[in-house]
Amino acid sequence: MPEVPSYRIFASSQSASTALAEDISQLIRSRDSEERTTVLGLATGNTPIELYKELIRMHRAGLSFRNVVTFNLDEYIGIEREHPESYWQFMHSHLFNHIDINPENIHIPDGMVAADNIESHCSAYENHIEEAGGIDLQVLGIGRNGHIGFNEPGVSPDVATHATDLNQVTINDAAEAFGGAADVPQRAITMGVKTILGAQRIALLAFGSSKADIVERALTSGITSEVPATYLQSHPDTTFFLDQDAGKRLS
Ligand code: GLP
């Protein structure tokens, strides 16, 4: 029997983000005390912005990221790091530029890798995760179509980091940021479901009414490739951090 992920409904997105930031800070401090690095899997999107603000606040209050290694879930193919919508740019402006992480410890798939080298880039990404000791805690958001990272509906659970076409719902959701659907990249590199399920612990953040239906499906419908987030039901330590709106369909 798959274990249904647990969920916690908070009074606000801020309190959910603070709770997860506290968990992350405890993890870093406990691994530091054992002189071990902490390996975090990180996500982009509007949802984790408050989490990153909170981590920056904690850093200013003394939390060090010197012994933290990060792996981002995904990156668009065909846009430069400097592009305002690249996930490289997002992560640096919302988190990395404000903490003491060693730049060598930051890993984000390279969206500008030549087409012929994508496959080797993806397997090297997997190797780096393995060499780092695996992901201790993976932060996720969720797309309105149930995607995690860019694992779109129909994806197999057995695939590791790979290149994928973006789903139309995903493209439409990104259209405003890119100034129109025509300018949204059509493809991306993403950790696979297999990579995500390899994390020791997973924390999925979802806020707002627009996520209520998909959160309900992710938690309560059977495991189906049509809603990739349902694969999390087969992971032994996943928690959804929700605000009241995102959790409103759950009893
Ligand atoms: C993008 C990212 C996902 C993210 C999703 C939801 O597609 N690849 O990792 O979870 O958007 O974004 P938002 O948090 O803005 O709703």
Short mmCIF file of C-alpha atoms and ligand atoms in Angstrom, two decimals:
data_model
loop_
_atom_site.label_atom_id
_atom_site.label_comp_id
_atom_site.label_asym_id
_atom_site.label_seq_id
_atom_site.Cartn_x
_atom_site.Cartn_y
_atom_site.Cartn_z
CA MET A 1 0.00 0.00 0.00
CA PRO A 2 1.39 3.42 -0.87
CA GLU A 3 1.71 5.74 2.11
CA VAL A 4 -0.24 8.93 1.52
CA PRO A 5 1.99 11.96 2.13
CA SER A 6 1.12 13.87 5.27
CA TYR A 7 -0.04 17.45 5.01
CA ARG A 8 -0.06 20.45 7.30
CA ILE A 9 -2.43 23.36 6.80
CA PHE A 10 -1.10 26.68 8.13
CA ALA A 11 -2.91 29.95 8.82
CA SER A 12 -0.94 31.65 6.04
CA SER A 13 1.69 31.03 3.38
CA GLN A 14 4.07 33.00 5.58
CA SER A 15 3.64 30.66 8.55
CA ALA A 16 4.00 27.59 6.29
CA SER A 17 7.20 29.05 4.82
CA THR A 18 8.58 29.88 8.27
CA ALA A 19 7.87 26.34 9.50
CA LEU A 20 9.76 24.81 6.57
CA ALA A 21 12.63 27.32 6.96
CA GLU A 22 12.90 26.26 10.61
CA ASP A 23 13.07 22.59 9.60
CA ILE A 24 15.81 23.41 7.08
CA SER A 25 17.76 25.44 9.61
CA GLN A 26 17.57 22.60 12.15
CA LEU A 27 18.75 20.14 9.52
CA ILE A 28 21.73 22.36 8.60
CA ARG A 29 22.68 22.91 12.26
CA SER A 30 22.42 19.23 13.13
CA ARG A 31 24.50 18.16 10.10
CA ASP A 32 27.02 20.94 10.89
CA SER A 33 27.40 19.57 14.41
CA GLU A 34 28.31 16.19 12.87
CA GLU A 35 30.70 17.97 10.47
CA ARG A 36 28.63 16.78 7.52
CA THR A 37 27.34 18.77 4.59
CA THR A 38 23.62 19.30 4.03
CA VAL A 39 22.31 18.60 0.55
CA LEU A 40 19.19 20.56 -0.38
CA GLY A 41 17.07 20.16 -3.50
CA LEU A 42 15.55 23.52 -4.40
CA ALA A 43 12.60 24.75 -6.45
CA THR A 44 11.67 27.93 -8.29
CA GLY A 45 8.29 29.62 -8.88
CA ASN A 46 6.39 32.16 -6.79
CA THR A 47 5.62 29.66 -4.07
CA PRO A 48 9.07 29.27 -2.42
CA ILE A 49 9.91 33.00 -2.45
CA GLU A 50 8.80 33.50 1.18
CA LEU A 51 10.78 30.42 2.21
CA TYR A 52 13.92 31.90 0.66
CA LYS A 53 13.25 35.28 2.35
CA GLU A 54 12.99 33.48 5.65
CA LEU A 55 16.24 31.58 5.05
CA ILE A 56 17.98 34.88 4.23
CA ARG A 57 16.60 36.35 7.47
CA MET A 58 17.92 33.32 9.38
CA HIS A 59 21.30 33.70 7.70
CA ARG A 60 21.45 37.33 8.86
CA ALA A 61 20.68 36.03 12.35
CA GLY A 62 23.63 33.60 12.21
CA LEU A 63 22.70 30.54 10.11
CA SER A 64 25.58 29.61 7.82
CA PHE A 65 25.23 27.91 4.43
CA ARG A 66 29.00 27.24 4.15
CA ASN A 67 28.43 23.50 4.41
CA VAL A 68 25.32 23.38 2.23
CA VAL A 69 25.24 21.91 -1.28
CA THR A 70 22.23 22.64 -3.48
CA PHE A 71 20.69 21.05 -6.55
CA ASN A 72 17.90 22.84 -8.37
CA LEU A 73 15.09 20.88 -9.91
CA ASP A 74 15.10 22.34 -13.37
CA GLU A 75 16.00 24.98 -15.97
CA TYR A 76 14.52 26.12 -19.27
CA ILE A 77 16.40 25.04 -22.39
CA GLY A 78 17.62 27.79 -24.69
CA ILE A 79 17.83 30.78 -22.39
CA GLU A 80 21.02 32.28 -21.02
CA ARG A 81 21.76 32.49 -17.30
CA GLU A 82 21.43 36.26 -17.61
CA HIS A 83 17.87 36.04 -18.96
CA PRO A 84 15.55 37.56 -16.32
CA GLU A 85 13.35 34.43 -16.34
CA SER A 86 16.15 31.87 -16.10
CA TYR A 87 16.03 29.77 -12.97
CA TRP A 88 19.74 30.53 -12.47
CA GLN A 89 18.80 34.20 -12.25
CA PHE A 90 15.81 33.48 -10.01
CA MET A 91 17.85 31.47 -7.52
CA HIS A 92 20.65 34.03 -7.35
CA SER A 93 18.37 37.01 -6.89
CA HIS A 94 16.00 35.32 -4.43
CA LEU A 95 18.52 33.35 -2.38
CA PHE A 96 22.13 32.69 -3.35
CA ASN A 97 23.28 36.33 -3.62
CA HIS A 98 22.19 36.89 -0.02
CA ILE A 99 23.73 33.92 1.82
CA ASP A 100 27.25 32.59 2.38
CA ILE A 101 26.93 29.51 0.15
CA ASN A 102 30.08 28.53 -1.77
CA PRO A 103 29.27 29.12 -5.48
CA GLU A 104 30.90 25.76 -6.24
CA ASN A 105 28.23 24.07 -4.15
CA ILE A 106 25.38 25.44 -6.29
CA HIS A 107 24.07 23.13 -9.02
CA ILE A 108 21.46 24.17 -11.58
CA PRO A 109 20.96 22.36 -14.89
CA ASP A 110 22.52 24.30 -17.77
CA GLY A 111 19.81 25.35 -20.20
CA MET A 112 22.38 26.40 -22.83
CA VAL A 113 24.11 23.05 -23.16
CA ALA A 114 24.40 21.96 -26.83
CA ALA A 115 21.61 19.57 -27.95
CA ASP A 116 24.16 16.77 -28.48
CA ASN A 117 25.41 17.10 -24.92
CA ILE A 118 22.11 17.22 -23.07
CA GLU A 119 22.09 13.54 -22.26
CA SER A 120 25.61 13.55 -20.82
CA HIS A 121 24.83 16.78 -18.94
CA CYS A 122 21.80 15.06 -17.35
CA SER A 123 23.75 11.97 -16.32
CA ALA A 124 26.55 14.16 -14.93
CA TYR A 125 23.90 16.00 -12.87
CA GLU A 126 22.76 12.67 -11.42
CA ASN A 127 26.39 11.74 -10.67
CA HIS A 128 26.94 15.01 -8.83
CA ILE A 129 23.89 14.32 -6.65
CA GLU A 130 25.21 10.86 -5.87
CA GLU A 131 28.73 12.14 -5.15
CA ALA A 132 27.26 14.72 -2.77
CA GLY A 133 25.67 11.83 -0.83
CA GLY A 134 22.12 12.21 -2.15
CA ILE A 135 19.53 14.87 -1.36
CA ASP A 136 18.66 15.25 2.33
CA LEU A 137 15.64 17.46 1.76
CA GLN A 138 13.93 18.31 -1.52
CA VAL A 139 11.71 21.40 -1.70
CA LEU A 140 8.94 21.22 -4.30
CA GLY A 141 6.17 23.39 -5.65
CA ILE A 142 3.36 22.00 -7.80
CA GLY A 143 2.11 23.08 -11.20
CA ARG A 144 -1.65 23.42 -11.80
CA ASN A 145 -1.41 20.28 -13.95
CA GLY A 146 0.24 18.36 -11.10
CA HIS A 147 3.80 18.64 -12.39
CA ILE A 148 6.73 18.54 -9.99
CA GLY A 149 9.89 20.17 -11.31
CA PHE A 150 9.09 19.90 -15.01
CA ASN A 151 7.85 16.32 -14.80
CA GLU A 152 4.77 16.82 -16.89
CA PRO A 153 1.63 14.63 -17.11
CA GLY A 154 2.46 11.29 -18.71
CA VAL A 155 6.00 11.11 -17.28
CA SER A 156 7.33 7.76 -16.09
CA PRO A 157 8.42 7.42 -12.46
CA ASP A 158 11.60 5.61 -13.56
CA VAL A 159 13.23 8.48 -15.40
CA ALA A 160 16.13 10.41 -13.83
CA THR A 161 17.27 13.90 -14.91
CA HIS A 162 16.19 14.47 -18.52
CA ALA A 163 15.10 16.96 -21.16
CA THR A 164 11.36 17.33 -21.67
CA ASP A 165 8.80 19.23 -23.72
CA LEU A 166 6.71 21.59 -21.63
CA ASN A 167 3.00 20.97 -21.33
CA GLN A 168 0.60 23.61 -22.69
CA VAL A 169 -0.75 24.39 -19.19
CA THR A 170 2.83 25.05 -18.06
CA ILE A 171 3.52 27.27 -21.06
CA ASN A 172 0.31 29.24 -20.49
CA ASP A 173 1.13 29.70 -16.80
CA ALA A 174 4.58 31.07 -17.72
CA ALA A 175 3.30 33.29 -20.55
CA GLU A 176 2.85 36.45 -18.51
CA ALA A 177 6.40 36.35 -17.16
CA PHE A 178 7.80 35.90 -20.67
CA GLY A 179 5.56 38.54 -22.26
CA GLY A 180 3.46 36.02 -24.20
CA ALA A 181 3.18 32.24 -24.70
CA ALA A 182 5.18 32.47 -27.93
CA ASP A 183 8.28 33.51 -25.99
CA VAL A 184 8.11 30.76 -23.36
CA PRO A 185 10.78 28.12 -23.97
CA GLN A 186 9.24 24.88 -25.23
CA ARG A 187 11.67 22.58 -23.46
CA ALA A 188 13.46 22.22 -20.15
CA ILE A 189 15.90 20.02 -18.27
CA THR A 190 14.45 18.60 -15.08
CA MET A 191 15.36 16.18 -12.34
CA GLY A 192 13.20 13.12 -12.97
CA VAL A 193 10.57 11.68 -10.66
CA LYS A 194 13.14 9.00 -9.85
CA THR A 195 15.63 11.68 -8.74
CA ILE A 196 13.00 13.43 -6.61
CA LEU A 197 11.85 10.19 -4.99
CA GLY A 198 15.50 9.48 -4.13
CA ALA A 199 15.53 12.38 -1.63
CA GLN A 200 15.47 11.40 2.05
CA ARG A 201 12.74 13.88 2.80
CA ILE A 202 10.41 15.91 0.54
CA ALA A 203 8.54 19.12 1.42
CA LEU A 204 5.99 20.32 -1.11
CA LEU A 205 4.72 23.89 -0.75
CA ALA A 206 1.38 24.95 -2.25
CA PHE A 207 -0.47 28.19 -1.63
CA GLY A 208 -3.66 29.80 -2.87
CA SER A 209 -7.04 28.64 -4.21
CA SER A 210 -5.65 27.97 -7.68
CA LYS A 211 -3.75 25.00 -6.20
CA ALA A 212 -6.64 23.54 -4.14
CA ASP A 213 -7.92 21.09 -6.79
CA ILE A 214 -4.52 19.75 -7.78
CA VAL A 215 -3.42 19.40 -4.15
CA GLU A 216 -6.54 17.35 -3.45
CA ARG A 217 -5.86 15.13 -6.48
CA ALA A 218 -2.18 14.75 -5.60
CA LEU A 219 -3.05 13.52 -2.13
CA THR A 220 -6.22 11.54 -2.67
CA SER A 221 -6.39 10.12 -6.18
CA GLY A 222 -4.49 6.91 -6.86
CA ILE A 223 -0.98 7.08 -8.30
CA THR A 224 -1.24 8.12 -11.93
CA SER A 225 1.24 9.49 -14.46
CA GLU A 226 -1.48 12.02 -15.38
CA VAL A 227 -0.80 13.79 -12.06
CA PRO A 228 2.94 13.39 -11.50
CA ALA A 229 2.68 14.67 -7.91
CA THR A 230 0.73 11.48 -7.05
CA TYR A 231 4.06 9.62 -7.34
CA LEU A 232 4.91 11.25 -4.00
CA GLN A 233 2.42 8.81 -2.46
CA SER A 234 5.10 6.16 -2.85
CA HIS A 235 7.70 8.18 -0.91
CA PRO A 236 8.05 7.40 2.82
CA ASP A 237 8.71 10.95 4.08
CA THR A 238 6.80 13.60 2.17
CA THR A 239 4.89 16.48 3.75
CA PHE A 240 2.73 19.04 1.96
CA PHE A 241 2.98 22.52 3.55
CA LEU A 242 -0.28 24.27 2.63
CA ASP A 243 -2.05 27.51 3.40
CA GLN A 244 -5.79 27.48 4.11
CA ASP A 245 -6.74 28.15 0.49
CA ALA A 246 -4.61 25.40 -1.01
CA GLY A 247 -5.82 22.96 1.65
CA LYS A 248 -9.51 23.86 1.48
CA ARG A 249 -10.64 20.65 -0.29
CA LEU A 250 -9.01 18.41 2.30
CA SER A 251 -11.05 17.34 5.28
C1 GLP B 1 7.29 25.90 -12.61
C2 GLP B 1 8.43 25.12 -11.94
C3 GLP B 1 7.93 24.25 -10.82
C4 GLP B 1 6.98 25.04 -9.93
C5 GLP B 1 5.78 25.48 -10.73
C6 GLP B 1 4.73 26.23 -9.91
O1 GLP B 1 6.73 25.22 -13.64
N1 GLP B 1 9.17 24.33 -12.86
O2 GLP B 1 9.04 23.73 -10.09
O3 GLP B 1 6.60 24.26 -8.84
O4 GLP B 1 6.23 26.31 -11.77
O5 GLP B 1 5.04 27.60 -9.86
P1 GLP B 1 4.38 28.61 -8.85
O6 GLP B 1 5.02 28.33 -7.52
O7 GLP B 1 4.77 29.96 -9.39
O8 GLP B 1 2.92 28.35 -8.86
#
